[in-house]
Short mmCIF file of C-alpha atoms in Angstrom, two decimals:
data_model
loop_
_atom_site.label_atom_id
_atom_site.label_comp_id
_atom_site.label_asym_id
_atom_site.label_seq_id
_atom_site.Cartn_x
_atom_site.Cartn_y
_atom_site.Cartn_z
CA MET A 140 7.91 13.38 14.20
CA SER A 141 8.37 10.02 12.14
CA LEU A 142 5.67 8.11 10.28
CA SER A 143 3.30 5.92 11.91
CA PHE A 144 0.43 3.62 10.80
CA PRO A 145 -2.20 3.35 13.80
CA ASN A 146 -4.79 2.45 11.49
CA LEU A 147 -4.73 -1.01 10.15
CA SER A 148 -7.78 -0.35 7.63
CA ARG A 149 -6.66 -0.60 4.20
CA ASN A 150 -9.05 -0.63 1.27
CA PHE A 151 -9.07 -2.33 -2.59
CA ASP A 152 -9.56 0.42 -5.18
CA SER A 153 -10.76 -1.62 -8.24
CA ARG A 154 -10.75 1.28 -10.50
CA ASN A 155 -7.06 1.83 -9.80
CA GLN A 156 -6.10 -1.69 -9.57
CA CYS A 157 -4.47 -0.78 -6.21
CA VAL A 158 -4.64 -1.06 -2.18
CA ARG A 159 -4.73 1.87 -0.29
CA PHE A 160 -3.88 2.38 2.93
CA VAL A 161 -2.85 5.71 5.21
CA GLY A 162 -0.15 6.91 7.43
CA TYR A 163 0.37 9.64 9.45
CA ASP A 164 3.37 11.95 10.43
CA GLY A 165 2.44 14.14 13.27
CA MET A 166 -1.31 15.98 12.70
CA SER A 167 -0.54 15.11 8.90
CA GLU A 168 -1.76 12.47 6.80
CA THR A 169 -0.37 10.64 3.91
CA LYS A 170 -2.26 8.04 1.52
CA PHE A 171 -0.23 5.46 0.19
CA PHE A 172 -1.32 2.82 -2.26
CA VAL A 173 0.19 -0.24 -3.74
CA ALA A 174 -0.36 -1.45 -7.33
CA ALA A 175 -2.08 -4.46 -7.46
CA ASP A 176 0.70 -6.04 -9.29
CA ALA A 177 2.94 -5.86 -6.54
CA LEU A 178 0.72 -7.66 -4.41
CA SER A 179 0.12 -10.70 -6.67
CA SER A 180 1.37 -14.06 -6.39
CA ALA A 181 1.39 -17.23 -8.58
CA LYS A 182 -1.85 -16.49 -9.78
CA SER A 183 -2.65 -14.67 -12.75
CA GLN A 184 -4.42 -11.14 -11.73
CA ARG A 185 -7.27 -11.99 -13.90
CA ASN A 186 -8.27 -15.00 -11.49
CA THR A 187 -7.03 -12.41 -8.13
CA SER A 188 -10.09 -11.11 -6.38
CA GLU A 189 -10.79 -8.58 -4.16
CA ASP A 190 -10.02 -10.80 -0.76
CA ASP A 191 -6.89 -12.13 -2.74
CA TYR A 192 -5.02 -8.72 -3.05
CA LEU A 193 -6.33 -7.78 0.88
CA ALA A 194 -4.74 -10.88 2.21
CA SER A 195 -1.66 -10.47 0.32
CA PHE A 196 -1.23 -6.73 1.65
CA ASP A 197 -1.51 -8.33 4.92
CA ASP A 198 0.94 -11.32 4.79
CA LEU A 199 3.18 -8.55 3.33
CA ARG A 200 2.46 -5.89 5.53
CA SER A 201 5.33 -5.27 7.05
CA ALA A 202 7.70 -5.09 4.38
CA ILE A 203 5.15 -2.34 2.65
CA LEU A 204 5.06 -0.14 5.79
CA LYS A 205 8.85 -0.67 5.89
CA ALA A 206 9.13 0.79 1.92
CA ALA A 207 6.27 3.35 2.58
CA ASP A 208 8.58 4.47 5.42
CA ALA A 209 11.43 4.59 3.25
CA ALA A 210 9.63 6.16 -0.10
CA TYR A 211 8.02 8.52 2.48
CA THR A 212 11.39 9.69 3.81
CA LYS A 213 12.55 10.13 0.31
CA LYS A 214 9.37 12.31 -1.10
CA ARG A 215 7.46 13.78 1.43
CA GLY A 216 3.97 14.05 0.06
CA ASN A 217 0.19 13.93 0.62
CA MET A 218 -0.03 10.73 -1.78
CA ILE A 219 2.52 8.13 -2.23
CA GLY A 220 2.22 4.91 -4.70
CA LEU A 221 3.99 1.91 -3.98
CA ASP A 222 5.22 -0.77 -6.36
CA VAL A 223 7.05 -4.22 -6.86
CA GLN A 224 10.45 -2.35 -6.73
CA ASP A 225 9.55 -0.49 -3.78
CA LEU A 226 8.65 -4.12 -2.14
CA ARG A 227 12.27 -5.74 -2.84
#
């Protein structure tokens, strides 16, 4: 089976400064997180709100899911983090 992302939900984790989302490989669930700094735009992170991070995630969703699939292929696991380098 291959990795899929049927659930469009994502949430901002303010404690860990990341956006979390979930992918599935058959019945196996993998939790992904994207570091907030990978989602920040020209705005100062100090002034970036939760809504800004989620909107940025939505704008970059295609690239993020592609990066998540590549990261999962390299390192299968139940939790995978993505950062700026992964989204390039």
